Amino acid sequence: MKIYIAGAGAMGCRFGVQLSEAGNDVTLLDNWEAHIDAIKKDGLKVVGDEEKTVHLPIMKPTEAEGEGDLIILFTKAMQLRQMLQDIKPIVGSKTRVFCLLNGLGHEDVMKEYIPATNILMGVTVWTASLKEPGVVLMQGKGAINLQAIDASQEASGREVTDILNGAGLNATYDMDVIPSIWRKACVNGTMNSGCALLDCTIGELFASESGLKVVREIIHEFVSVGLAEGVTLDEDDITNYVMEISVKAAPHYPSMHQDLVKNHRLTEIDYLNGAVSEKAKRLGISTPYCQMMTQLIHTKEDIFGIK
Ligand code: NAD
């Protein structure tokens, strides 16, 4: 199976390694020169549960040749459009293009570039991080839920599920994946933005009574907007899910904290709380907490001079 990983940062590298070790023909596509150079020169170094070096082809998306059977998108949300534009030549009539980015609204962007019959949407709780260019930290286990957005493509979506499972990626074909995407967005929309703004761990945010009040208000706004859009969401279930994760991940700083506070990189806020507050405006729903979190994160980006 010819697989391209479009966006070979932390998650793209993890998936690339696992899929390649399962015998697939994997090529990494990325635009970060230092990362490309490091992997070309010394291979991709894996640290964490296992230590090894994996040799995978890596190139810029515009340099790729030959249609893929599967393209897995793992850019940050704000890089998605450019990546979809750049991979056009390697998307053939049978290429499945699978979006695993966190956040909301990606399906609409995908449809602007890719026929609906080729699109798979999904969500994952696998994790990874980059220690430096060419070095990926892979720890723990995860899971994936996915669905072909065109019902006629279920068999194709199930075939991709089998390929992912062949690589130990613990995938489930889901007959309605959208609620799971919203649920994960709600996890990110509470702890990522909260910890990035307050410069604290997940445990510290959730141990505060005031912090918990903010978390609950954000969940309520996500659920109100999701329900108004026809997504099946249950506020108690989502609250319990967010609370469970907050306990397991208590000592950690979430990725938005690392992006914004530690590395001074742009955040995905516009695709989390920002997406909810934009949808809410169109629906005539009030979402003051999501709107404020979005504005404050952008303020912090401005303070750090991040463009
Ligand atoms: P990432 O930041 O590691 O990689 C995304 C892109 O940014 C890649 O093109 C990468 O090369 C580039 N990049 C990374 N560090 C850079 C640097 N210092 N300078 C310049 N370019 C750099 O992103 P990720 O963590 O792999 O996430 C990809 C998507 O998956 C996002 O939507 C994210 O929310 C989602 N996601 C991440 C995790 C996780 O544990 N990391 C888990 C689930 C979902």
GROMACS .gro file of C-alpha atoms and ligand atoms in nm:
model
  351
    1MET     CA    1   0.000   0.000   0.000
    2LYS     CA    2   0.148   0.337  -0.108
    3ILE     CA    3   0.094   0.574   0.185
    4TYR     CA    4   0.190   0.939   0.208
    5ILE     CA    5   0.198   1.113   0.543
    6ALA     CA    6   0.114   1.475   0.463
    7GLY     CA    7   0.253   1.669   0.757
    8ALA     CA    8   0.533   1.470   0.918
    9GLY     CA    9   0.557   1.640   1.255
   10ALA     CA   10   0.516   1.447   1.578
   11MET     CA   11   0.201   1.252   1.486
   12GLY     CA   12   0.292   1.210   1.120
   13CYS     CA   13   0.625   1.055   1.222
   14ARG     CA   14   0.457   0.819   1.469
   15PHE     CA   15   0.206   0.698   1.211
   16GLY     CA   16   0.476   0.682   0.942
   17VAL     CA   17   0.697   0.461   1.159
   18GLN     CA   18   0.416   0.223   1.258
   19LEU     CA   19   0.271   0.191   0.907
   20SER     CA   20   0.613   0.140   0.752
   21GLU     CA   21   0.706  -0.129   1.005
   22ALA     CA   22   0.383  -0.310   0.907
   23GLY     CA   23   0.518  -0.341   0.552
   24ASN     CA   24   0.356  -0.042   0.381
   25ASP     CA   25   0.541   0.180   0.133
   26VAL     CA   26   0.545   0.504   0.337
   27THR     CA   27   0.671   0.847   0.228
   28LEU     CA   28   0.679   1.146   0.464
   29LEU     CA   29   0.587   1.487   0.321
   30ASP     CA   30   0.681   1.804   0.506
   31ASN     CA   31   0.810   2.157   0.453
   32TRP     CA   32   1.033   2.199   0.760
   33GLU     CA   33   1.385   2.208   0.615
   34ALA     CA   34   1.577   2.121   0.934
   35HIS     CA   35   1.352   1.818   0.995
   36ILE     CA   36   1.381   1.697   0.635
   37ASP     CA   37   1.759   1.736   0.641
   38ALA     CA   38   1.794   1.551   0.975
   39ILE     CA   39   1.581   1.256   0.858
   40LYS     CA   40   1.757   1.239   0.520
   41LYS     CA   41   2.099   1.246   0.686
   42ASP     CA   42   2.059   1.027   0.995
   43GLY     CA   43   1.714   0.865   0.965
   44LEU     CA   44   1.418   0.931   1.195
   45LYS     CA   45   1.519   0.869   1.556
   46VAL     CA   46   1.247   0.722   1.777
   47VAL     CA   47   1.271   0.760   2.156
   48GLY     CA   48   1.028   0.669   2.434
   49ASP     CA   49   0.882   0.319   2.471
   50GLU     CA   50   1.142   0.195   2.221
   51GLU     CA   51   1.465   0.348   2.094
   52LYS     CA   52   1.546   0.295   1.727
   53THR     CA   53   1.626   0.468   1.401
   54VAL     CA   54   1.388   0.426   1.111
   55HIS     CA   55   1.483   0.516   0.755
   56LEU     CA   56   1.189   0.664   0.567
   57PRO     CA   57   1.184   0.874   0.251
   58ILE     CA   58   1.096   1.236   0.323
   59MET     CA   59   1.046   1.525   0.081
   60LYS     CA   60   0.845   1.842   0.032
   61PRO     CA   61   0.481   1.782  -0.067
   62THR     CA   62   0.536   1.950  -0.405
   63GLU     CA   63   0.822   1.705  -0.483
   64ALA     CA   64   0.611   1.389  -0.442
   65GLU     CA   65   0.540   1.183  -0.752
   66GLY     CA   66   0.292   0.902  -0.805
   67GLU     CA   67  -0.064   0.868  -0.677
   68GLY     CA   68  -0.105   0.736  -0.325
   69ASP     CA   69  -0.348   0.465  -0.215
   70LEU     CA   70  -0.381   0.653   0.112
   71ILE     CA   71  -0.277   1.002   0.224
   72ILE     CA   72  -0.293   1.074   0.596
   73LEU     CA   73  -0.311   1.444   0.682
   74PHE     CA   74  -0.127   1.546   0.999
   75THR     CA   75  -0.052   1.915   0.955
   76LYS     CA   76  -0.151   2.170   1.213
   77ALA     CA   77  -0.499   2.303   1.131
   78MET     CA   78  -0.373   2.633   0.987
   79GLN     CA   79  -0.146   2.444   0.742
   80LEU     CA   80  -0.423   2.219   0.605
   81ARG     CA   81  -0.530   2.429   0.304
   82GLN     CA   82  -0.176   2.470   0.173
   83MET     CA   83  -0.110   2.097   0.215
   84LEU     CA   84  -0.431   2.004   0.030
   85GLN     CA   85  -0.328   2.235  -0.251
   86ASP     CA   86   0.026   2.090  -0.264
   87ILE     CA   87  -0.080   1.723  -0.270
   88LYS     CA   88  -0.328   1.762  -0.558
   89PRO     CA   89  -0.094   1.587  -0.810
   90ILE     CA   90  -0.072   1.272  -0.594
   91VAL     CA   91  -0.447   1.242  -0.533
   92GLY     CA   92  -0.590   1.003  -0.791
   93SER     CA   93  -0.944   0.880  -0.839
   94LYS     CA   94  -0.885   0.595  -0.590
   95THR     CA   95  -0.671   0.780  -0.334
   96ARG     CA   96  -0.824   0.790   0.012
   97VAL     CA   97  -0.742   1.119   0.188
   98PHE     CA   98  -0.772   1.083   0.563
   99CYS     CA   99  -0.789   1.384   0.797
  100LEU     CA  100  -0.679   1.320   1.157
  101LEU     CA  101  -0.622   1.678   1.269
  102ASN     CA  102  -0.769   1.796   1.596
  103GLY     CA  103  -1.041   2.058   1.572
  104LEU     CA  104  -1.360   2.146   1.389
  105GLY     CA  105  -1.444   2.254   1.035
  106HIS     CA  106  -1.182   2.047   0.849
  107GLU     CA  107  -1.442   1.846   0.657
  108ASP     CA  108  -1.560   2.160   0.477
  109VAL     CA  109  -1.203   2.256   0.384
  110MET     CA  110  -1.131   1.901   0.263
  111LYS     CA  111  -1.435   1.911   0.033
  112GLU     CA  112  -1.299   2.221  -0.142
  113TYR     CA  113  -0.998   2.020  -0.265
  114ILE     CA  114  -1.093   1.649  -0.259
  115PRO     CA  115  -1.405   1.468  -0.393
  116ALA     CA  116  -1.629   1.364  -0.104
  117THR     CA  117  -1.603   1.000  -0.216
  118ASN     CA  118  -1.228   1.005  -0.136
  119ILE     CA  119  -1.249   1.169   0.208
  120LEU     CA  120  -1.211   0.990   0.540
  121MET     CA  121  -1.256   1.184   0.864
  122GLY     CA  122  -1.131   1.066   1.199
  123VAL     CA  123  -1.000   1.137   1.544
  124THR     CA  124  -0.715   0.986   1.741
  125VAL     CA  125  -0.602   0.968   2.101
  126TRP     CA  126  -0.254   0.846   2.009
  127THR     CA  127   0.006   1.103   2.112
  128ALA     CA  128   0.359   1.200   2.009
  129SER     CA  129   0.595   1.494   2.033
  130LEU     CA  130   0.910   1.611   1.859
  131LYS     CA  131   1.219   1.645   2.077
  132GLU     CA  132   1.413   1.818   1.798
  133PRO     CA  133   1.420   1.796   1.417
  134GLY     CA  134   1.435   1.426   1.323
  135VAL     CA  135   1.363   1.294   1.675
  136VAL     CA  136   1.014   1.177   1.773
  137LEU     CA  137   0.898   1.075   2.121
  138MET     CA  138   0.647   0.787   2.105
  139GLN     CA  139   0.500   0.675   2.436
  140GLY     CA  140   0.187   0.490   2.542
  141LYS     CA  141  -0.103   0.350   2.346
  142GLY     CA  142  -0.396   0.511   2.166
  143ALA     CA  143  -0.686   0.453   1.933
  144ILE     CA  144  -0.844   0.590   1.615
  145ASN     CA  145  -1.206   0.629   1.507
  146LEU     CA  146  -1.276   0.693   1.141
  147GLN     CA  147  -1.548   0.709   0.880
  148ALA     CA  148  -1.580   0.767   0.507
  149ILE     CA  149  -1.791   1.081   0.473
  150ASP     CA  150  -1.971   0.936   0.170
  151ALA     CA  151  -2.179   0.640   0.283
  152SER     CA  152  -2.111   0.457  -0.047
  153GLN     CA  153  -1.741   0.435   0.053
  154GLU     CA  154  -1.787   0.234   0.373
  155ALA     CA  155  -1.600  -0.068   0.232
  156SER     CA  156  -1.308   0.153   0.137
  157GLY     CA  157  -1.309   0.309   0.487
  158ARG     CA  158  -1.311  -0.037   0.643
  159GLU     CA  159  -1.016  -0.138   0.425
  160VAL     CA  160  -0.821   0.161   0.562
  161THR     CA  161  -0.926   0.058   0.914
  162ASP     CA  162  -0.770  -0.285   0.852
  163ILE     CA  163  -0.448  -0.128   0.727
  164LEU     CA  164  -0.425   0.088   1.041
  165ASN     CA  165  -0.494  -0.215   1.260
  166GLY     CA  166  -0.226  -0.409   1.075
  167ALA     CA  167   0.013  -0.144   1.207
  168GLY     CA  168  -0.116  -0.179   1.565
  169LEU     CA  169  -0.292   0.157   1.554
  170ASN     CA  170  -0.613   0.029   1.717
  171ALA     CA  171  -0.866   0.171   1.468
  172THR     CA  172  -1.243   0.139   1.469
  173TYR     CA  173  -1.470   0.210   1.174
  174ASP     CA  174  -1.736   0.438   1.320
  175MET     CA  175  -2.082   0.479   1.162
  176ASP     CA  176  -2.098   0.834   1.304
  177VAL     CA  177  -1.753   0.974   1.378
  178ILE     CA  178  -1.854   1.342   1.400
  179PRO     CA  179  -1.959   1.331   1.770
  180SER     CA  180  -1.619   1.178   1.858
  181ILE     CA  181  -1.445   1.461   1.669
  182TRP     CA  182  -1.647   1.715   1.869
  183ARG     CA  183  -1.576   1.534   2.196
  184LYS     CA  184  -1.199   1.547   2.134
  185ALA     CA  185  -1.228   1.913   2.026
  186CYS     CA  186  -1.399   1.979   2.357
  187VAL     CA  187  -1.109   1.820   2.547
  188ASN     CA  188  -0.868   2.046   2.356
  189GLY     CA  189  -1.100   2.347   2.389
  190THR     CA  190  -1.101   2.319   2.768
  191MET     CA  191  -0.757   2.201   2.879
  192ASN     CA  192  -0.538   2.321   2.590
  193SER     CA  193  -0.659   2.677   2.588
  194GLY     CA  194  -0.695   2.698   2.967
  195CYS     CA  195  -0.345   2.567   3.044
  196ALA     CA  196  -0.184   2.774   2.768
  197LEU     CA  197  -0.340   3.093   2.904
  198LEU     CA  198  -0.277   3.020   3.270
  199ASP     CA  199   0.065   2.859   3.219
  200CYS     CA  200  -0.032   2.557   3.428
  201THR     CA  201  -0.063   2.178   3.410
  202ILE     CA  202  -0.394   2.006   3.343
  203GLY     CA  203  -0.406   1.895   3.708
  204GLU     CA  204  -0.357   2.251   3.830
  205LEU     CA  205  -0.638   2.383   3.607
  206PHE     CA  206  -0.884   2.116   3.719
  207ALA     CA  207  -0.792   2.144   4.088
  208SER     CA  208  -0.913   2.504   4.089
  209GLU     CA  209  -1.282   2.562   4.155
  210SER     CA  210  -1.278   2.868   3.929
  211GLY     CA  211  -1.089   2.673   3.663
  212LEU     CA  212  -1.350   2.398   3.675
  213LYS     CA  213  -1.628   2.654   3.635
  214VAL     CA  214  -1.462   2.781   3.316
  215VAL     CA  215  -1.419   2.422   3.192
  216ARG     CA  216  -1.789   2.346   3.250
  217GLU     CA  217  -1.901   2.665   3.075
  218ILE     CA  218  -1.684   2.582   2.772
  219ILE     CA  219  -1.823   2.229   2.756
  220HIS     CA  220  -2.175   2.371   2.772
  221GLU     CA  221  -2.101   2.606   2.482
  222PHE     CA  222  -1.946   2.329   2.268
  223VAL     CA  223  -2.246   2.104   2.331
  224SER     CA  224  -2.504   2.379   2.266
  225VAL     CA  225  -2.346   2.468   1.932
  226GLY     CA  226  -2.291   2.104   1.834
  227LEU     CA  227  -2.652   2.015   1.911
  228ALA     CA  228  -2.773   2.316   1.712
  229GLU     CA  229  -2.568   2.182   1.418
  230GLY     CA  230  -2.737   1.842   1.451
  231VAL     CA  231  -2.440   1.661   1.612
  232THR     CA  232  -2.539   1.399   1.870
  233LEU     CA  233  -2.371   1.516   2.191
  234ASP     CA  234  -2.450   1.456   2.557
  235GLU     CA  235  -2.320   1.718   2.801
  236ASP     CA  236  -2.287   1.477   3.096
  237ASP     CA  237  -2.101   1.216   2.887
  238ILE     CA  238  -1.862   1.478   2.752
  239THR     CA  239  -1.806   1.628   3.096
  240ASN     CA  240  -1.724   1.282   3.236
  241TYR     CA  241  -1.487   1.216   2.945
  242VAL     CA  242  -1.306   1.548   2.994
  243MET     CA  243  -1.280   1.483   3.370
  244GLU     CA  244  -1.138   1.132   3.316
  245ILE     CA  245  -0.872   1.266   3.083
  246SER     CA  246  -0.788   1.547   3.324
  247VAL     CA  247  -0.710   1.288   3.592
  248LYS     CA  248  -0.495   1.068   3.364
  249ALA     CA  249  -0.311   1.365   3.215
  250ALA     CA  250  -0.292   1.573   3.536
  251PRO     CA  251   0.089   1.623   3.545
  252HIS     CA  252   0.112   1.725   3.179
  253TYR     CA  253   0.113   2.055   2.996
  254PRO     CA  254  -0.111   2.010   2.689
  255SER     CA  255   0.024   2.062   2.337
  256MET     CA  256  -0.113   2.418   2.302
  257HIS     CA  257   0.087   2.516   2.609
  258GLN     CA  258   0.397   2.368   2.448
  259ASP     CA  259   0.326   2.537   2.115
  260LEU     CA  260   0.245   2.880   2.256
  261VAL     CA  261   0.431   2.921   2.584
  262LYS     CA  262   0.735   2.700   2.527
  263ASN     CA  263   0.795   2.718   2.152
  264HIS     CA  264   0.614   3.043   2.060
  265ARG     CA  265   0.428   2.880   1.769
  266LEU     CA  266   0.082   2.965   1.639
  267THR     CA  267  -0.200   2.769   1.805
  268GLU     CA  268  -0.502   2.583   1.666
  269ILE     CA  269  -0.741   2.798   1.876
  270ASP     CA  270  -0.940   2.914   1.571
  271TYR     CA  271  -1.034   2.550   1.503
  272LEU     CA  272  -1.136   2.479   1.865
  273ASN     CA  273  -1.299   2.750   2.080
  274GLY     CA  274  -1.276   2.992   1.785
  275ALA     CA  275  -1.467   2.754   1.556
  276VAL     CA  276  -1.740   2.715   1.817
  277SER     CA  277  -1.774   3.088   1.866
  278GLU     CA  278  -1.788   3.150   1.487
  279LYS     CA  279  -2.051   2.878   1.439
  280ALA     CA  280  -2.242   3.022   1.738
  281LYS     CA  281  -2.255   3.368   1.577
  282ARG     CA  282  -2.413   3.219   1.265
  283LEU     CA  283  -2.660   3.020   1.477
  284GLY     CA  284  -2.750   3.314   1.704
  285ILE     CA  285  -2.613   3.137   2.016
  286SER     CA  286  -2.414   3.317   2.283
  287THR     CA  287  -2.070   3.162   2.360
  288PRO     CA  288  -1.888   3.423   2.573
  289TYR     CA  289  -1.635   3.179   2.721
  290CYS     CA  290  -1.520   3.037   2.385
  291GLN     CA  291  -1.504   3.386   2.239
  292MET     CA  292  -1.298   3.519   2.530
  293MET     CA  293  -1.059   3.220   2.531
  294THR     CA  294  -1.000   3.268   2.159
  295GLN     CA  295  -0.932   3.640   2.195
  296LEU     CA  296  -0.700   3.588   2.491
  297ILE     CA  297  -0.497   3.318   2.311
  298HIS     CA  298  -0.462   3.551   2.011
  299THR     CA  299  -0.356   3.828   2.249
  300LYS     CA  300  -0.085   3.602   2.388
  301GLU     CA  301   0.026   3.514   2.031
  302ASP     CA  302   0.051   3.890   1.965
  303ILE     CA  303   0.245   3.949   2.287
  304PHE     CA  304   0.496   3.684   2.180
  305GLY     CA  305   0.509   3.835   1.829
  306ILE     CA  306   0.396   3.507   1.668
  307LYS     CA  307   0.278   3.538   1.307
  308NAD     P1  308   0.354   1.915   1.483
  308NAD     O1  309   0.360   2.057   1.523
  308NAD     O2  310   0.452   1.822   1.544
  308NAD     O3  311   0.369   1.903   1.325
  308NAD     C1  312   0.286   1.978   1.240
  308NAD     C2  313   0.371   2.048   1.135
  308NAD     O4  314   0.453   2.146   1.198
  308NAD     C3  315   0.467   1.957   1.061
  308NAD     O5  316   0.468   1.999   0.929
  308NAD     C4  317   0.599   1.982   1.131
  308NAD     O6  318   0.710   1.957   1.050
  308NAD     C5  319   0.589   2.126   1.162
  308NAD     N1  320   0.672   2.162   1.276
  308NAD     C6  321   0.675   2.102   1.398
  308NAD     N2  322   0.763   2.163   1.479
  308NAD     C7  323   0.816   2.265   1.408
  308NAD     C8  324   0.913   2.365   1.435
  308NAD     N3  325   0.972   2.374   1.555
  308NAD     N4  326   0.943   2.454   1.338
  308NAD     C9  327   0.884   2.448   1.217
  308NAD     N5  328   0.790   2.354   1.184
  308NAD    C10  329   0.757   2.265   1.278
  308NAD     O7  330   0.204   1.869   1.505
  308NAD     P2  331   0.146   1.732   1.563
  308NAD     O8  332   0.159   1.734   1.710
  308NAD     O9  333   0.200   1.619   1.485
  308NAD    O10  334  -0.009   1.751   1.531
  308NAD    C11  335  -0.065   1.736   1.399
  308NAD    C12  336  -0.216   1.735   1.414
  308NAD    O11  337  -0.255   1.623   1.496
  308NAD    C13  338  -0.271   1.860   1.485
  308NAD    O12  339  -0.400   1.891   1.435
  308NAD    C14  340  -0.282   1.814   1.631
  308NAD    O13  341  -0.377   1.888   1.704
  308NAD    C15  342  -0.326   1.669   1.609
  308NAD     N6  343  -0.295   1.577   1.720
  308NAD    C16  344  -0.175   1.584   1.785
  308NAD    C17  345  -0.149   1.493   1.888
  308NAD    C18  346  -0.016   1.491   1.958
  308NAD    O14  347  -0.002   1.418   2.058
  308NAD     N7  348   0.085   1.561   1.912
  308NAD    C19  349  -0.246   1.398   1.923
  308NAD    C20  350  -0.365   1.393   1.851
  308NAD    C21  351  -0.389   1.484   1.749
   0.00000   0.00000   0.00000
